[in-house]
Coordinates of C-alpha atoms in Angstrom, one line a residue:
X1 CA 0.0 0.2 -0.2
X2 CA 1.6 3.2 -0.9
X3 CA 2.2 6.3 1.4
X4 CA -1.2 8.0 -0.7
X5 CA -3.7 5.1 -0.7
X6 CA -2.6 4.5 4.1
X7 CA -3.5 8.2 4.3
X8 CA -6.4 8.9 1.6
X9 CA -9.1 8.2 4.1
X10 CA -8.2 11.6 5.4
X11 CA -7.9 14.4 2.3
X12 CA -11.0 16.0 1.0
X13 CA -13.0 14.8 -1.9
X14 CA -12.2 16.5 -4.9
X15 CA -8.6 17.4 -3.9
X16 CA -4.9 17.5 -6.3
X17 CA -3.2 16.2 -4.6
X18 CA 0.9 17.2 -4.5
X19 CA 3.8 14.0 -2.9
X20 CA 6.6 15.9 -1.1
X21 CA 9.1 12.9 -1.5
X22 CA 8.3 13.0 -6.1
X23 CA 8.4 16.2 -6.3
X24 CA 12.1 16.3 -3.9
X25 CA 12.6 14.1 -6.6
X26 CA 12.3 15.8 -9.3
X27 CA 13.9 18.6 -8.1
X28 CA 17.1 16.8 -6.8
X29 CA 17.4 15.3 -10.7
X30 CA 17.0 18.5 -12.0
X31 CA 19.8 19.8 -9.7
X32 CA 21.9 18.0 -10.3
X33 CA 21.4 18.4 -14.7
X34 CA 21.6 22.4 -13.9
X35 CA 24.5 20.8 -12.1
X36 CA 26.2 19.2 -14.3
X37 CA 25.5 21.0 -17.6
X38 CA 26.0 24.3 -16.1
X39 CA 22.6 26.2 -16.8
X40 CA 19.8 27.5 -14.9
X41 CA 16.7 25.5 -15.4
X42 CA 14.0 27.5 -13.4
X43 CA 10.0 27.1 -12.5
X44 CA 7.9 28.2 -15.8
X45 CA 4.2 28.9 -13.6
X46 CA 2.9 28.7 -16.5
X47 CA 2.8 24.1 -15.6
X48 CA 2.2 24.8 -12.1
X49 CA 2.2 27.1 -10.0
X50 CA 1.2 26.4 -6.4
X51 CA 2.9 29.3 -4.1
X52 CA 2.5 27.4 -1.1
X53 CA 4.1 25.1 -2.6
X54 CA 7.9 27.2 -3.6
X55 CA 9.3 27.5 0.3
X56 CA 10.5 22.8 -1.0
X57 CA 11.7 24.6 -4.6
X58 CA 13.4 27.8 -3.6
X59 CA 16.1 24.5 -1.6
X60 CA 17.2 23.8 -5.3
X61 CA 16.3 27.0 -8.6
X62 CA 16.3 30.6 -7.9
X63 CA 14.3 31.4 -10.3
X64 CA 11.6 31.4 -12.0
X65 CA 9.1 32.8 -15.0
X66 CA 6.7 33.9 -16.5
X67 CA 4.3 35.7 -18.9
X68 CA 1.3 38.3 -17.6
X69 CA 1.7 40.9 -14.6
X70 CA -0.3 38.6 -13.0
X71 CA 2.8 35.8 -13.3
X72 CA 5.6 38.1 -12.3
X73 CA 4.1 39.3 -9.3
X74 CA 3.9 35.6 -8.2
X75 CA 7.7 35.4 -8.6
X76 CA 8.4 38.2 -7.5
X77 CA 6.3 38.0 -3.9
X78 CA 5.8 34.3 -4.3
X79 CA 9.0 33.0 -5.1
X80 CA 11.0 35.9 -3.4
X81 CA 12.9 37.1 -7.2
X82 CA 13.0 38.3 -9.7
X83 CA 11.7 36.1 -13.3
X84 CA 12.4 35.6 -16.4
X85 CA 9.1 37.7 -18.1
X86 CA 8.0 36.9 -21.1
X87 CA 4.5 37.8 -22.9
X88 CA 3.1 37.3 -26.5
X89 CA 2.4 41.0 -26.4
X90 CA 3.1 43.7 -23.3
X91 CA 0.3 46.2 -22.4
X92 CA 0.6 49.5 -22.0
X93 CA -1.4 49.5 -19.1
X94 CA 0.9 47.2 -17.5
X95 CA 4.3 47.0 -18.6
X96 CA 5.9 48.9 -15.5
X97 CA 4.0 47.0 -13.8
X98 CA 5.4 44.2 -15.1
X99 CA 9.3 45.5 -15.6
X100 CA 9.2 46.3 -11.5
X101 CA 8.4 42.2 -10.4
X102 CA 11.1 41.6 -13.8
X103 CA 15.0 41.1 -14.0
X104 CA 14.7 39.0 -18.1
X105 CA 12.6 40.5 -20.3
X106 CA 12.2 38.9 -23.6
X107 CA 9.3 40.6 -26.2
X108 CA 8.0 38.9 -28.9
X109 CA 8.7 40.7 -31.9
X110 CA 10.4 42.9 -32.6
X111 CA 8.0 45.9 -33.0
X112 CA 6.9 46.0 -29.8
X113 CA 10.7 45.8 -28.6
X114 CA 10.7 48.9 -30.4
X115 CA 7.6 50.3 -27.9
X116 CA 8.9 49.0 -25.2
X117 CA 12.6 48.8 -24.6
X118 CA 13.5 53.2 -24.3
X119 CA 11.7 52.0 -20.3
X120 CA 14.3 48.7 -19.7
X121 CA 17.1 51.0 -19.7
X122 CA 19.0 48.6 -17.7
X123 CA 16.7 47.3 -15.4
X124 CA 16.6 44.7 -16.7
X125 CA 18.7 42.0 -19.3
X126 CA 16.1 42.5 -22.7
X127 CA 16.3 39.4 -25.5
X128 CA 14.4 38.3 -28.6
X129 CA 11.8 35.3 -29.3
X130 CA 12.7 33.8 -32.8
X131 CA 11.1 31.2 -34.7
X132 CA 13.4 28.3 -35.9
X133 CA 10.5 27.1 -37.8
X134 CA 11.3 23.6 -36.7
X135 CA 9.9 21.9 -34.3
X136 CA 8.4 18.0 -33.2
X137 CA 5.5 18.7 -31.5
X138 CA 2.5 16.9 -33.6
X139 CA -0.1 18.8 -31.9
X140 CA -1.0 22.0 -33.4
X141 CA -2.4 22.8 -30.2
X142 CA 0.5 22.5 -28.6
X143 CA 3.4 23.3 -31.4
X144 CA 4.9 27.5 -31.0
X145 CA 7.0 26.7 -34.4
X146 CA 4.2 25.5 -36.9
X147 CA 3.7 27.7 -39.7
X148 CA 1.6 31.3 -39.3
X149 CA 2.8 30.7 -35.8
X150 CA 2.9 34.0 -33.8
X151 CA 5.4 33.6 -31.2
X152 CA 9.1 34.0 -32.8
X153 CA 10.9 36.3 -35.1
X154 CA 12.0 34.4 -38.0
X155 CA 15.9 34.6 -39.5
X156 CA 15.0 36.6 -41.6
X157 CA 13.5 40.0 -40.5
X158 CA 16.6 39.9 -38.4
X159 CA 19.5 43.0 -39.2
X160 CA 22.4 41.1 -39.1
X161 CA 23.6 43.1 -36.8
X162 CA 21.4 43.5 -33.5
X163 CA 20.7 46.7 -30.6
X164 CA 23.2 46.8 -28.5
X165 CA 20.4 45.9 -25.3
X166 CA 19.3 43.1 -26.5
X167 CA 21.5 41.0 -24.9
X168 CA 18.8 37.2 -25.5
X169 CA 17.3 34.3 -27.5
X170 CA 14.3 32.9 -26.5
X171 CA 13.4 30.7 -28.6
X172 CA 10.5 27.4 -27.7
X173 CA 9.8 24.4 -29.4
X174 CA 9.1 21.3 -27.5
X175 CA 6.3 20.4 -25.6
X176 CA 7.0 17.3 -23.6
X177 CA 9.9 16.3 -25.3
X178 CA 12.8 13.9 -25.2
X179 CA 16.8 14.7 -25.1
X180 CA 17.2 13.8 -28.6
X181 CA 14.7 15.8 -30.2
X182 CA 16.0 18.5 -27.8
X183 CA 19.6 17.8 -29.9
X184 CA 17.7 17.8 -33.8
X185 CA 15.9 20.8 -33.2
X186 CA 19.9 22.5 -31.9
X187 CA 20.5 22.1 -35.5
X188 CA 18.0 23.8 -37.0
X189 CA 18.3 26.8 -34.5
X190 CA 22.6 26.9 -34.8
X191 CA 22.1 26.7 -38.7
X192 CA 19.6 29.7 -38.5
X193 CA 20.8 31.4 -35.9
X194 CA 24.3 31.5 -34.1
X195 CA 25.1 33.7 -36.2
X196 CA 24.9 36.0 -33.7
X197 CA 24.9 34.3 -31.4
X198 CA 28.9 36.1 -30.6
X199 CA 26.6 39.7 -29.6
X200 CA 24.5 37.3 -26.8
X201 CA 25.1 37.2 -23.6
X202 CA 22.1 34.7 -23.1
X203 CA 20.4 31.5 -24.6
X204 CA 16.9 30.5 -23.0
X205 CA 15.7 27.1 -24.1
X206 CA 12.2 27.8 -23.6
X207 CA 10.7 24.8 -22.1
X208 CA 9.4 21.1 -23.3
X209 CA 12.3 19.2 -21.9
X210 CA 10.3 16.1 -20.1
X211 CA 14.1 15.1 -18.0
X212 CA 11.6 13.3 -15.3
X213 CA 9.6 11.7 -17.4
X214 CA 10.9 7.2 -17.0
X215 CA 13.2 6.3 -19.9
X216 CA 15.0 10.5 -21.0
X217 CA 17.8 9.9 -21.6
X218 CA 19.7 12.9 -18.9
X219 CA 23.1 11.4 -20.6
X220 CA 22.0 12.4 -23.5
X221 CA 20.7 16.2 -22.7
X222 CA 23.5 16.6 -20.4
X223 CA 26.4 16.7 -23.3
X224 CA 24.0 18.5 -26.3
X225 CA 24.4 21.2 -23.1
X226 CA 28.2 20.8 -22.9
X227 CA 28.6 20.2 -26.3
X228 CA 26.7 23.8 -27.0
X229 CA 29.1 25.0 -24.0
X230 CA 32.5 24.0 -25.8
X231 CA 30.9 26.2 -28.9
X232 CA 29.7 29.0 -27.2
X233 CA 31.6 29.4 -23.6
X234 CA 29.7 32.9 -23.1
X235 CA 26.1 32.2 -23.5
X236 CA 24.8 31.4 -20.4
X237 CA 21.7 28.7 -20.9
X238 CA 18.2 28.6 -19.4
X239 CA 16.0 26.4 -19.4
X240 CA 12.2 26.6 -17.5
X241 CA 10.3 23.3 -18.0
X242 CA 7.2 23.9 -17.0
X243 CA 5.4 20.5 -16.6
X244 CA 9.3 18.4 -16.1
X245 CA 9.2 20.3 -11.6
X246 CA 5.5 18.6 -11.3
X247 CA 6.0 15.4 -13.8
X248 CA 4.3 12.4 -12.4
X249 CA 4.3 14.2 -8.6
X250 CA 0.1 13.7 -7.3
X251 CA -2.8 13.0 -8.9
X252 CA -6.1 14.6 -8.6
X253 CA -8.5 12.2 -6.4
X254 CA -12.2 12.6 -7.4
X255 CA -15.8 10.3 -5.5
X256 CA -17.9 8.6 -8.0
X257 CA -21.3 10.6 -6.7
X258 CA -23.6 8.6 -9.1
X259 CA -23.2 5.4 -12.0
X260 CA -25.6 5.6 -15.7
X261 CA -26.2 2.5 -17.4
X262 CA -28.0 3.6 -21.7
X263 CA -27.8 1.3 -24.4
X264 CA -25.5 -1.3 -22.7
X265 CA -23.0 1.4 -22.3
X266 CA -21.8 2.1 -17.7
X267 CA -20.8 5.9 -17.3
X268 CA -19.7 6.8 -13.0
X269 CA -20.1 10.3 -12.7
X270 CA -17.3 10.9 -10.2
X271 CA -17.3 14.3 -8.2
X272 CA -15.5 16.1 -10.8
X273 CA -15.1 16.9 -14.2
X274 CA -13.1 16.0 -17.5
X275 CA -14.4 19.9 -18.8
X276 CA -13.6 22.0 -15.8
X277 CA -10.9 19.8 -13.6
X278 CA -8.8 18.4 -16.1
X279 CA -8.8 20.3 -19.4
X280 CA -6.1 19.1 -21.5
X281 CA -7.0 15.5 -20.9
X282 CA -10.4 16.8 -24.0
X283 CA -7.7 19.4 -25.2
X284 CA -5.4 17.6 -26.5
X285 CA -6.8 14.5 -25.9
X286 CA -5.7 12.3 -23.7
X287 CA -7.1 9.8 -21.7
X288 CA -5.3 9.9 -17.6
X289 CA -3.8 6.4 -16.3
X290 CA -7.0 5.4 -13.7
X291 CA -5.0 4.0 -10.1
X292 CA -6.1 0.0 -10.6
X293 CA -8.0 0.4 -13.5
X294 CA -6.3 -0.9 -16.9
X295 CA -6.3 1.3 -19.7
X296 CA -9.2 0.9 -23.0
X297 CA -8.2 1.8 -26.5
X298 CA -10.9 1.2 -28.3
X299 CA -13.2 2.7 -26.9
X300 CA -16.4 2.2 -29.1
X301 CA -19.7 1.1 -27.8
X302 CA -20.2 -3.0 -28.5
X303 CA -16.5 -2.3 -26.5
X304 CA -18.2 -0.9 -23.9
X305 CA -21.4 -2.8 -23.3
X306 CA -19.1 -6.7 -23.9
X307 CA -15.8 -6.3 -21.7
X308 CA -16.7 -7.0 -17.9
X309 CA -16.4 -3.5 -15.3
X310 CA -16.0 -1.6 -18.5
X311 CA -17.0 2.2 -17.4
X312 CA -17.3 5.0 -19.5
X313 CA -16.4 8.3 -16.8
X314 CA -18.3 11.4 -16.2
X315 CA -17.2 14.7 -15.4
X316 CA -20.5 16.4 -13.7
X317 CA -20.5 19.3 -15.4
X318 CA -23.7 20.2 -18.0
X319 CA -20.9 20.0 -20.8
X320 CA -22.4 16.9 -23.4
X321 CA -18.5 16.0 -24.0
X322 CA -17.4 16.2 -20.6
X323 CA -16.7 12.3 -20.2
X324 CA -13.9 9.9 -21.5
X325 CA -13.2 6.4 -21.4
X326 CA -13.2 3.1 -21.9
X327 CA -11.2 1.7 -18.4
X328 CA -12.4 -2.1 -17.9
X329 CA -12.3 -2.2 -14.0
X330 CA -12.0 -5.5 -11.6
X331 CA -14.9 -5.2 -9.8
X332 CA -17.8 -2.9 -10.4
X333 CA -17.7 0.3 -8.7
X334 CA -19.3 1.4 -6.2
X335 CA -21.0 5.1 -5.2
X336 CA -18.6 6.7 -2.3
X337 CA -15.5 5.0 -3.7
X338 CA -12.3 6.9 -4.8
X339 CA -10.6 7.3 -7.6
X340 CA -7.6 8.4 -8.3
X341 CA -6.9 9.7 -11.6
X342 CA -3.1 9.7 -11.3
X343 CA -0.6 12.6 -12.4
X344 CA -3.3 15.9 -12.7
X345 CA -0.7 18.8 -10.9
X346 CA 1.1 19.7 -13.8
X347 CA -1.6 21.3 -16.3
X348 CA -3.8 21.0 -14.0
X349 CA -4.3 23.3 -11.2
X350 CA -3.7 26.4 -13.2
X351 CA -5.7 26.3 -16.5
X352 CA -9.3 24.7 -13.7
X353 CA -12.3 27.0 -13.7
X354 CA -15.3 27.3 -12.5
X355 CA -17.8 26.9 -15.3
X356 CA -21.6 25.3 -14.7
X357 CA -20.6 25.8 -10.2
X358 CA -18.1 23.9 -10.3
X359 CA -16.7 24.0 -6.9
X360 CA -12.9 23.6 -7.6
X361 CA -11.2 20.7 -6.3
X362 CA -9.2 21.1 -2.5
X363 CA -5.1 21.3 -3.0
X364 CA -3.0 20.4 -0.6
X365 CA 0.6 18.4 -0.2
X366 CA 1.0 14.9 1.8
X367 CA 4.5 15.4 3.6
X368 CA 6.8 12.6 3.5
X369 CA 5.4 11.3 7.0
X370 CA 2.5 11.4 5.6
X371 CA 1.0 13.6 6.8
X372 CA -1.7 15.8 4.6
X373 CA -0.6 19.8 4.4
X374 CA -4.5 21.6 3.2
X375 CA -3.0 24.5 0.3
X376 CA -6.4 25.2 0.1
X377 CA -10.3 24.6 0.6
X378 CA -12.3 26.1 -2.2
X379 CA -16.5 27.9 -1.5
X380 CA -19.2 29.5 -2.9
X381 CA -17.9 32.9 -2.2
X382 CA -14.9 31.8 -4.6
X383 CA -17.3 30.9 -7.7
X384 CA -19.8 34.2 -6.5
X385 CA -16.4 36.4 -6.7
X386 CA -15.5 35.9 -10.1
X387 CA -18.4 36.7 -12.0
X388 CA -18.5 40.4 -10.3

């Protein structure tokens, strides 16, 4: 029995549960890569921003990356350091406040640079995002280098001599990718942009480096980065993964509240929602793992009717598509039974919503000694106050 299962009765439902031991496992690996490859690895808030866990992060890393005013403020006020900030488009109303919270300001376009760079005046290091026009991401929803992308300046649009205050390039073209994809992508990056490297002080290779995933070739990543250093020893290298920090650090717990059958297809309805609490499952789409259940790849209705203990799982919102299937259990599901949706910490808590007035799951941490710390439990006023 796992530590989570031993303590599951003390945890409210539904609840995102981060496990301290799993988080520290990831943080230790990330720190090891940073030290061995002589790079800085920083936390991207777009994937994870549970600030009550920041004391653990500060034991291993020093900085974070932000893409909005609120994220930049979170970096300064809760993480305790200025952010590496990039935004697709800064606004007149927010730029000065963002600058107050940032050690690095990266512009997405030359027009944004021309509009705002004069305000920086040495208060932060200035960078420009560039687009290598190459990525191995197969899903366009997550591909920043897809044809016609709004992200980054193309090589043929850059001047031969960069403005004196541009000190870095930001390049993002990965999504939960392996190190061999990074090695191949780096070839394209150097072909497109290395002629400007002598003018720079730093390069940020963005996120999507899923170094904490089982089977990821960490040694290849370290070698690739060290080889890059050998070619360009003056460039400080930054990586800003989000998923890698929170990857497989905890589940979403939800209870079965009803089982309905229609046309021989059984659906277990839970006290959580895919569209509200697991949105990437519908957007990507992908089917999450449920502990002690077998994922059935064939989701047709005949499979549902003819497989013992097979269920769709339905969310508790009124959206017709708020369901996924099929999973096979070793028993008939019972009302009140807890389902454990694996790996639901990264990209969930930052993307959830309260559509239909569905309450947000509680959030907490299961410490290594078995103590459960409730970070937050949501109430009606949280929904009401969002609606003004």
